[in-house]
Coordinates of C-alpha atoms and ligand atoms in Angstrom, one line a residue:
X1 CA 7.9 -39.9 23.6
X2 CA 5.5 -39.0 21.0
X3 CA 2.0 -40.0 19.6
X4 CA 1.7 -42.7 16.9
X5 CA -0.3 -40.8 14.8
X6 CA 1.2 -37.7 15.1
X7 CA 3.6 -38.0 12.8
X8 CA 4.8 -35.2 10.5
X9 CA 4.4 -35.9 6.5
X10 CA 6.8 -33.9 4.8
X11 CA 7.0 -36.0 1.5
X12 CA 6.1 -34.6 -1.7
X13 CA 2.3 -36.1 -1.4
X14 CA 0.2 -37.2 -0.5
X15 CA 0.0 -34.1 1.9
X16 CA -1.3 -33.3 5.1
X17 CA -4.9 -32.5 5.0
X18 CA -6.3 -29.3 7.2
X19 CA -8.8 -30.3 9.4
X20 CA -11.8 -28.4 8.5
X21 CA -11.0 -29.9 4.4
X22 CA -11.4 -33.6 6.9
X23 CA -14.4 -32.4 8.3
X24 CA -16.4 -31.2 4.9
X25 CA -15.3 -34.9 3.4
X26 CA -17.8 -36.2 6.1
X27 CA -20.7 -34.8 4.8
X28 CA -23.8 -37.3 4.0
X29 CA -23.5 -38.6 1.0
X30 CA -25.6 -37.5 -1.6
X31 CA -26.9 -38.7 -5.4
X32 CA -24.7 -37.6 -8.0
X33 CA -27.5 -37.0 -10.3
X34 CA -29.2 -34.4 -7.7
X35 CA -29.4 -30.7 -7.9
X36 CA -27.3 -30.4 -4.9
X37 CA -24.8 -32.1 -6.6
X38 CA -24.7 -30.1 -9.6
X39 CA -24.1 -27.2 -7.5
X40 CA -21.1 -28.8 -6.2
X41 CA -19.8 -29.3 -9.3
X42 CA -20.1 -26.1 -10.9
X43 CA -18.9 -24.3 -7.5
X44 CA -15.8 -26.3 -7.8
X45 CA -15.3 -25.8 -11.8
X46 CA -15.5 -21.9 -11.2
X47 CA -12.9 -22.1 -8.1
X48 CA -10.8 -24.3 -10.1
X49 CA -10.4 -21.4 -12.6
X50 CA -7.7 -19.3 -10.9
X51 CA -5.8 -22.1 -10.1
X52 CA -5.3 -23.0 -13.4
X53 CA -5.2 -19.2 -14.7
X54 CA -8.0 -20.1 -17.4
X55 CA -11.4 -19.3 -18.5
X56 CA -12.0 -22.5 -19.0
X57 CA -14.0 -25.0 -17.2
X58 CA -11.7 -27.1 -15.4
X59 CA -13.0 -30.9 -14.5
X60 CA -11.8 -34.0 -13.2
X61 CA -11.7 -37.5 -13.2
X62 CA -12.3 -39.8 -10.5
X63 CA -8.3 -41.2 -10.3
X64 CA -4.8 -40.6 -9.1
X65 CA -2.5 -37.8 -11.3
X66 CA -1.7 -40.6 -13.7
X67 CA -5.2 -41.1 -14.9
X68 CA -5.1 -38.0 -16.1
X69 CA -1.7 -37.7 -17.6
X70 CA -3.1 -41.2 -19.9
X71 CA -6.0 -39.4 -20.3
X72 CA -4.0 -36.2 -22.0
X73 CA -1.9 -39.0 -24.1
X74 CA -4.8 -41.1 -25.3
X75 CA -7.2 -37.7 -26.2
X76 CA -4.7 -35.7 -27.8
X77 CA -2.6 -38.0 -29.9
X78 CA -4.5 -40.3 -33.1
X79 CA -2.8 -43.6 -34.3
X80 CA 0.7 -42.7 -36.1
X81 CA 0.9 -40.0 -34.5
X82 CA 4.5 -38.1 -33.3
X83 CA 4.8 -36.7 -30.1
X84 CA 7.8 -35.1 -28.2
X85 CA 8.3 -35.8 -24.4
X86 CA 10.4 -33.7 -22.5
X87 CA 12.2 -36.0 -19.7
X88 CA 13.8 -34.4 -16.7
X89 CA 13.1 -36.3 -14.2
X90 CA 10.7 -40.0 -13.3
X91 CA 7.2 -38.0 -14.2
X92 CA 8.9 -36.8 -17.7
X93 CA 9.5 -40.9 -18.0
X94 CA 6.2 -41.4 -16.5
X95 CA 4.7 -39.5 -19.8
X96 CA 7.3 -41.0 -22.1
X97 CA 6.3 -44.6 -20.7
X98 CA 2.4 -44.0 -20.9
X99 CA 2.9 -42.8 -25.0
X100 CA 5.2 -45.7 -25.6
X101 CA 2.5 -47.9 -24.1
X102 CA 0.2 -47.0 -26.7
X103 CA 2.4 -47.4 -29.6
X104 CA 2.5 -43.9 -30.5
X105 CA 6.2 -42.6 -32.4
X106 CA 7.5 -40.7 -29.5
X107 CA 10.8 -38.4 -29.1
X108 CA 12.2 -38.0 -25.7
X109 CA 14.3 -35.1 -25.0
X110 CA 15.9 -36.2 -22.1
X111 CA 17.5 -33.6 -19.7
X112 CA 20.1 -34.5 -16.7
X113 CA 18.5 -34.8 -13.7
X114 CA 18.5 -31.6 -11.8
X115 CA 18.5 -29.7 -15.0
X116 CA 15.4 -28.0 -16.1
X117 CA 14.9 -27.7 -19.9
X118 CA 16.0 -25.0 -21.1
X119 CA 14.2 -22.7 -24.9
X120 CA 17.7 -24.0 -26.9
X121 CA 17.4 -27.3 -26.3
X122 CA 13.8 -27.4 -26.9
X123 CA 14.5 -25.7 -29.9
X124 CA 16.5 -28.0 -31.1
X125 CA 14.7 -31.1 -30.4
X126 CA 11.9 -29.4 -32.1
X127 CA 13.9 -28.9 -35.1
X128 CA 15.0 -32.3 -35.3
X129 CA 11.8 -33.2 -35.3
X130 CA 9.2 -30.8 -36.9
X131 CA 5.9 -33.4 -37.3
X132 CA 5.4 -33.9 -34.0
X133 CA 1.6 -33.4 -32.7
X134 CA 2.1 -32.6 -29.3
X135 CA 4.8 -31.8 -26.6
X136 CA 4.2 -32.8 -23.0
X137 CA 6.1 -31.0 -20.3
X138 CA 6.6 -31.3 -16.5
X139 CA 5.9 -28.4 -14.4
X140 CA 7.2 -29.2 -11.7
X141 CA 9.4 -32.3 -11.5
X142 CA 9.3 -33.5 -7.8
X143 CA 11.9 -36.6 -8.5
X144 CA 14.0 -33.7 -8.6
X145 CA 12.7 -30.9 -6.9
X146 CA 13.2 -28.2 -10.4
X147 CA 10.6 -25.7 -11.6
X148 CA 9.8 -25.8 -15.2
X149 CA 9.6 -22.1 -17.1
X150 CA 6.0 -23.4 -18.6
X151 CA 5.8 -19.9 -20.2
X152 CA 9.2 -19.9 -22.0
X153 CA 8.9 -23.6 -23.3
X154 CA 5.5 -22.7 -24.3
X155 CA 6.4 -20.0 -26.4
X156 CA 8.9 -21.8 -28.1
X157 CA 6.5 -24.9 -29.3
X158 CA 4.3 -22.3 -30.9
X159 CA 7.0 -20.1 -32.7
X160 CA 8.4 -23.5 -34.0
X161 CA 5.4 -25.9 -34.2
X162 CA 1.8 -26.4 -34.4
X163 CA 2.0 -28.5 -31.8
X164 CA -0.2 -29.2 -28.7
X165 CA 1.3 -28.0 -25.1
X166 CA 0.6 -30.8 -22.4
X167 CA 1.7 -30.2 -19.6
X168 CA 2.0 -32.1 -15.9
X169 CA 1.3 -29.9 -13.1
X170 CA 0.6 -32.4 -10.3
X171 CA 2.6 -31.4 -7.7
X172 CA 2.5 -27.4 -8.8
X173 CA -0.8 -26.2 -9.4
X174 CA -2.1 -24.4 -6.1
X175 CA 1.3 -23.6 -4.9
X176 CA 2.8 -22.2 -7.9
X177 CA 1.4 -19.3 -10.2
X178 CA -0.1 -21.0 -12.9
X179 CA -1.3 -18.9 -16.2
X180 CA -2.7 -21.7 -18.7
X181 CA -4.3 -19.0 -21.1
X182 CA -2.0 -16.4 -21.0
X183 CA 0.8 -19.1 -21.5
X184 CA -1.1 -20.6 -24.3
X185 CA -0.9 -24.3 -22.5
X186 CA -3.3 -26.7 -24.2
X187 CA -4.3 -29.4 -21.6
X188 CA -2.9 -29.1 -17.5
X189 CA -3.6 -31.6 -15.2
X190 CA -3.2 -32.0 -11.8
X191 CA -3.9 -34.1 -8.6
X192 CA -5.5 -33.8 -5.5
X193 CA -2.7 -35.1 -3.0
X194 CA -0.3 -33.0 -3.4
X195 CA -0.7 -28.7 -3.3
X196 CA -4.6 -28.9 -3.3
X197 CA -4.3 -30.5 0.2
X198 CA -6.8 -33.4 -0.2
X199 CA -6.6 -37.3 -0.3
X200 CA -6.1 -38.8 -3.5
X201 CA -8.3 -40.4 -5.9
X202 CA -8.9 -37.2 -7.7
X203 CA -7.2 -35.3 -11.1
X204 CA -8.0 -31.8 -12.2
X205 CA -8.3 -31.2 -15.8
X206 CA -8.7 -28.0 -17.8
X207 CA -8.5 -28.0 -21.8
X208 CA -7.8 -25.2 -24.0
X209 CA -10.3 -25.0 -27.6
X210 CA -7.4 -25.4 -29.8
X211 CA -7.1 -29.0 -27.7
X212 CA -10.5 -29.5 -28.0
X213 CA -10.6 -29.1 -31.7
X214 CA -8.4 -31.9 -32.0
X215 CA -9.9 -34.4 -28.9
X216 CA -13.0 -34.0 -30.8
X217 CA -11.5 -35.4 -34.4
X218 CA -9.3 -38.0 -32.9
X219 CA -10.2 -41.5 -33.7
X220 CA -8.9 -42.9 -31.0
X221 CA -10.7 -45.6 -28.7
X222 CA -11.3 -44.7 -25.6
X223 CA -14.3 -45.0 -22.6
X224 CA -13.7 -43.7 -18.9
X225 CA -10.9 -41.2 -20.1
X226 CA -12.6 -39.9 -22.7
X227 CA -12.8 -35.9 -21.9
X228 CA -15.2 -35.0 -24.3
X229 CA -18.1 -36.7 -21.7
X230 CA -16.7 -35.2 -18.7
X231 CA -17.2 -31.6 -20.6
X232 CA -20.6 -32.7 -22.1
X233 CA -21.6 -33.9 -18.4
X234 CA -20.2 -30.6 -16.3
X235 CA -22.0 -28.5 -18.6
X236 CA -25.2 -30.2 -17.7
X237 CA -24.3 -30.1 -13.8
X238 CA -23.0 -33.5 -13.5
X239 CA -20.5 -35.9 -14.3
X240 CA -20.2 -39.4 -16.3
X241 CA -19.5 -41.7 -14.1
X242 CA -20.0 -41.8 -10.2
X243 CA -17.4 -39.6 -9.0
X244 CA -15.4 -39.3 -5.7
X245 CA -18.2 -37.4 -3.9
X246 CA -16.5 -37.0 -0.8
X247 CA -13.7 -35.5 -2.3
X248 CA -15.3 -33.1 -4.0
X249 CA -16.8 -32.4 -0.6
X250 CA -13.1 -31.6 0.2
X251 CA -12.0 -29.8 -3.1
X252 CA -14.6 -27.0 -2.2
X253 CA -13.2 -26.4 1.1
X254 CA -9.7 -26.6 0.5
X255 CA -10.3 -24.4 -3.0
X256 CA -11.9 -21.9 -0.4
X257 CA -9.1 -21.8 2.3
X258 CA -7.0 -20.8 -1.0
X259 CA -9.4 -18.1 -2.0
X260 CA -9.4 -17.4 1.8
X261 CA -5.5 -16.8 1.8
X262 CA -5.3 -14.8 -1.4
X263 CA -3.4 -17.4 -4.4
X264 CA -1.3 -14.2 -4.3
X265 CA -0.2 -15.1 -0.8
X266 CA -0.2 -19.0 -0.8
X267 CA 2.5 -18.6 -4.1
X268 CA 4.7 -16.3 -1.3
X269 CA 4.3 -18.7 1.6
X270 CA 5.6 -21.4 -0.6
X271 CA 8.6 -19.6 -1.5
X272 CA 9.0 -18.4 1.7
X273 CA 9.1 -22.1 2.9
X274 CA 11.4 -23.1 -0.3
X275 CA 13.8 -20.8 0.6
X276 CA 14.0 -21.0 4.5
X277 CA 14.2 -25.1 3.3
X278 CA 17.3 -24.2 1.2
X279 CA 18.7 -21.9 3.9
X280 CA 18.5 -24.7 6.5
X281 CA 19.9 -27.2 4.4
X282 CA 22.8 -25.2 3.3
X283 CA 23.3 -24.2 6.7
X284 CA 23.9 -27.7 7.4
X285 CA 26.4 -27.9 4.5
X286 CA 23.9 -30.3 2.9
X287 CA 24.4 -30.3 -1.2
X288 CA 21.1 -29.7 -2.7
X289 CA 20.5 -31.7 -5.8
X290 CA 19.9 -27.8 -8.0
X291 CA 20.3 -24.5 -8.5
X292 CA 18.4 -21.8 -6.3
X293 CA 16.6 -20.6 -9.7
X294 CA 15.2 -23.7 -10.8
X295 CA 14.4 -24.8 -7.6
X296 CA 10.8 -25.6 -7.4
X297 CA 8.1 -23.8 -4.0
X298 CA 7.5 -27.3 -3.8
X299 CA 9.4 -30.0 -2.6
X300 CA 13.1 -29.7 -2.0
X301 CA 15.7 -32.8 -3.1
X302 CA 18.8 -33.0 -1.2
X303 CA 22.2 -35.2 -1.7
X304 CA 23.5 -37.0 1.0
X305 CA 27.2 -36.0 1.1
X306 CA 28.4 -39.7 -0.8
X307 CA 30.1 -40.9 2.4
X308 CA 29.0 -41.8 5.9
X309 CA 25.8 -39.6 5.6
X310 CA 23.7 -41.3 2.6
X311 CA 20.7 -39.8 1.8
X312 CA 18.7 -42.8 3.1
X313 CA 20.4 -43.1 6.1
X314 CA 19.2 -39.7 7.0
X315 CA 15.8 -40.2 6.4
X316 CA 15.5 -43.3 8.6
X317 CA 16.9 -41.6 11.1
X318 CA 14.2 -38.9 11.1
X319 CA 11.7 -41.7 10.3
X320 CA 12.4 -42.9 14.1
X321 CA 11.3 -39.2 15.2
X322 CA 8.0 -38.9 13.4
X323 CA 9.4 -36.4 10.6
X324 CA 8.7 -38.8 7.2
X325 CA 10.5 -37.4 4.2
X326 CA 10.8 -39.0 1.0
X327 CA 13.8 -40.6 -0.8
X328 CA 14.9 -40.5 -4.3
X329 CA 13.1 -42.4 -7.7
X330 CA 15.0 -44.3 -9.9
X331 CA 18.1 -43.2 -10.8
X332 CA 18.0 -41.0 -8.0
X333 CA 17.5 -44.1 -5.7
X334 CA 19.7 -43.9 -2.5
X335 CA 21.3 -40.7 -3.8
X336 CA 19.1 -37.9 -2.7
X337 CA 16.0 -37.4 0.0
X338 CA 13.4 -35.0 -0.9
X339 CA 11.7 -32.6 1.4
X340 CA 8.4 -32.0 0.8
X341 CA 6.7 -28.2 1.9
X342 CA 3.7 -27.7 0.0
X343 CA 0.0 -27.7 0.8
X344 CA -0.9 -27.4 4.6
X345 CA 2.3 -26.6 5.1
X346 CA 3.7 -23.5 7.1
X347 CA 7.1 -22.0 8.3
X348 CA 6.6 -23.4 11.5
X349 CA 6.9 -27.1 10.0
X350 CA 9.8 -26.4 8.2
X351 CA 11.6 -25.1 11.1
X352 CA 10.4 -28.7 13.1
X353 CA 11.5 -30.4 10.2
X354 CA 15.3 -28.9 10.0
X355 CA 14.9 -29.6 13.6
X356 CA 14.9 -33.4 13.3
X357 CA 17.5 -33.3 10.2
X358 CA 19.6 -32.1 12.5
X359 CA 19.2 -34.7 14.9
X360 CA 19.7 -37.3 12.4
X361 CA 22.7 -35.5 11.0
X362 CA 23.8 -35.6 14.8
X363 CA 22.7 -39.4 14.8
X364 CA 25.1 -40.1 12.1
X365 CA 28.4 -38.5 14.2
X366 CA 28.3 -35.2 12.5
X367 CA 28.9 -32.9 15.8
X368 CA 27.7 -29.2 16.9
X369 CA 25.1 -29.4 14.3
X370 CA 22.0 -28.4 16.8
X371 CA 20.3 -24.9 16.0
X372 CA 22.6 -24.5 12.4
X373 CA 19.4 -25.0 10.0
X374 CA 16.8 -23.9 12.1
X375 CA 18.8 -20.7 12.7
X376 CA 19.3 -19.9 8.7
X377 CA 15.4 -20.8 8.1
X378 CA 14.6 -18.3 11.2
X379 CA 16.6 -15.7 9.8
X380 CA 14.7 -15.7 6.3
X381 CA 11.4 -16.1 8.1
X382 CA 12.4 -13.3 10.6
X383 CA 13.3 -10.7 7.5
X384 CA 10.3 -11.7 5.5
X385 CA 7.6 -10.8 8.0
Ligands
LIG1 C1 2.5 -37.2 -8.0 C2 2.7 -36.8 -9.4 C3 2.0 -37.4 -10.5 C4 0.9 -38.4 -10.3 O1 1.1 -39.4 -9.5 P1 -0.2 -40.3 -9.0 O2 0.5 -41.2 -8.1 O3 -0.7 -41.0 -10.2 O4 -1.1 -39.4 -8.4 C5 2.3 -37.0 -11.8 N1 3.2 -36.1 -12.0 C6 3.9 -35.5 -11.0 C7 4.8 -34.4 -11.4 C8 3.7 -35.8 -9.7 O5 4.3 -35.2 -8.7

């Protein structure tokens, strides 16, 4: 009926990865240390730059997302330390976990799931707790599917604090508009698997002076995650450690397919397919997990109904049809799926991929459902072009 390997990955990452990004991944490889090389690198720092909305020079570390979210932790914070980490979802924990890890006095403001954080709450926490070094923020959380206001929360640390703004952009940066400077954000990371439609095995990095200021007096131990030889390194065209050459082969496509499409326009296409996502779902009297205006471009997370139709039921049904979604984390477990749309992503997959919801919808006895989501997502794409 279909080909085994043409199946359709619609989870929140790792993402499809456009062909011609495949192709550039193949090229020889090369010494790190060469002139060549140094190009690379410096051509991928400057495209990096928009993405993050800095002046900076962003970097990266040979590792998945999580490398570089211990790498903000173990940079940032010095021994006895107090840090607040704001939870609203598994990669708020995620942060919280890696802090705790390292013994450092940490302050979780946990939010509901679903819920973003909103400037009162943050507020509050940060008058509860006024020595606190650094705050780390999620952009976007994708256990949940909500967007983050980076800008508001940002503002509030520095009205109320001294404190360093970290924040986790993994699955945002390259979909979403990003402005690290004019946000005053401190330290934004990022991985490759997710928006910035490559394999993993890489993070993105980009550190604001005020952060560096305080990296460069922290005491802390540390070797491969230490940032201040990546900056050293970059600024002499190379890196400290061998890094994931073929990847960076891929970053400079994929970074030029963006520049190629306008950031301008790859922000709209990702709303476009968040909202003819929503439409569909709604269509199909689905209950997504949050509100429309905290609803991240990214990846969608969607309830089953709490009877017949639960949430992992649904996706194995569309697992048997090629369409792979992914299910909820943790406390989320068995109670949502999530849809992911971001990267090499376009409106004709989401329209395929309400197509086989429906037919697992159908699968589990819910009648005259064909045509119901597909027709609300056409309907947005029809208006928008
Ligand atoms: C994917 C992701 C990460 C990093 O996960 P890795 O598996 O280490 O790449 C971190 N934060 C968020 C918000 C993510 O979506």
């Amino acid at each position: 009926m279909t080909f085994a390997e043409k199946f359709h990955l619609r989870i929140p990452g790792p993402t499809p990865i456009p062909p011609r990004v495949a192709n550039a991944m193949n090229a020889p490889m090369m010494g790190h240390r060469s002139k060549e090389a140094g190009e690379l690198f410096v051509e991928v720092s400057q495209k990096l730059k928009p993405v993050f909305g800095t002046h900076t020079d962003p970097f990266w570390i040979s590792g998945s997302g999580t490398s570089a979210l211990e790498a903000a932790v173990v940079n940032c914070l010095a021994p006895g330390e107090e840090a607040l980490v704001v939870v609203t979802g598994s990669f708020g924990d995620r942060f919280a976990k890696i802090t705790e890890r390292y013994g450092y006095t940490i302050h979780r403001l946990d939010i509901p799931w679903g819920q973003t954080c909103t400037r009162g709450q943050l507020q509050d926490a940060l008058a509860t707790h006024p020595n606190v070094r650094a705050v780390f923020l999620t952009h976007c959380e994708t256990s949940t599917g909500i967007l983050n206001d980076i800008q508001a929360l940002s503002n509030v640390i520095h009205q109320h604090s001294n404190a360093l703004v970290i924040v986790d952009a993994v699955s945002s940066l390259g979909a979403v508009p990003f402005a690290m400077d004019e946000w005053k954000v401190d330290v934004v990371v990022t991985g490759s698997q997710k928006a910035m439609m490559l394999p993993p095995g890489l993070a993105f990095l980009a550190v604001s002076q005020r952060a560096w200021n305080v990296i460069e007096e922290n005491p802390s131990p540390r070797f491969y995650l230490d940032l201040i030889a990546y900056r050293k390194q970059l600024e002499a065209k190379t890196t400290p450690y061998t890094p994931a050459l073929s990847l960076l082969y891929g970053a400079k496509e994929a970074l030029t397919m963006l520049e190629e499409e306008g950031l301008l326009a790859v922000y709209d296409r990702h709303r476009l397919l968040q909202k003819m996502t929503r439409q569909g779902v709604k269509a199909l009297k689905l209950e997504l997990l949050s509100e429309d205006e905290i609803a991240s471009p990214t990846v969608t997370a969607i309830r089953g109904d709490g009877t017949q139709r639960e949430a992992d039921a649904l996706r194995n049904a569309m697992k048997k049809r090629q369409m792979i979604v992914a299910g909820g984390q943790q406390q989320l477990k068995g109670k949502v799926f999530r849809l992911g749309h971001m990267g090499y992503c376009d409106p004709q997959d989401v329209i395929t991929m309400l197509s086989v919801l429906e037919m697992g919808l159908a699968d589990l006895g819910v009648k005259n459902i064909f045509g119901r989501g597909v027709q609300a997502a056409q309907e947005v794409w029809f208006q928008y072009v």
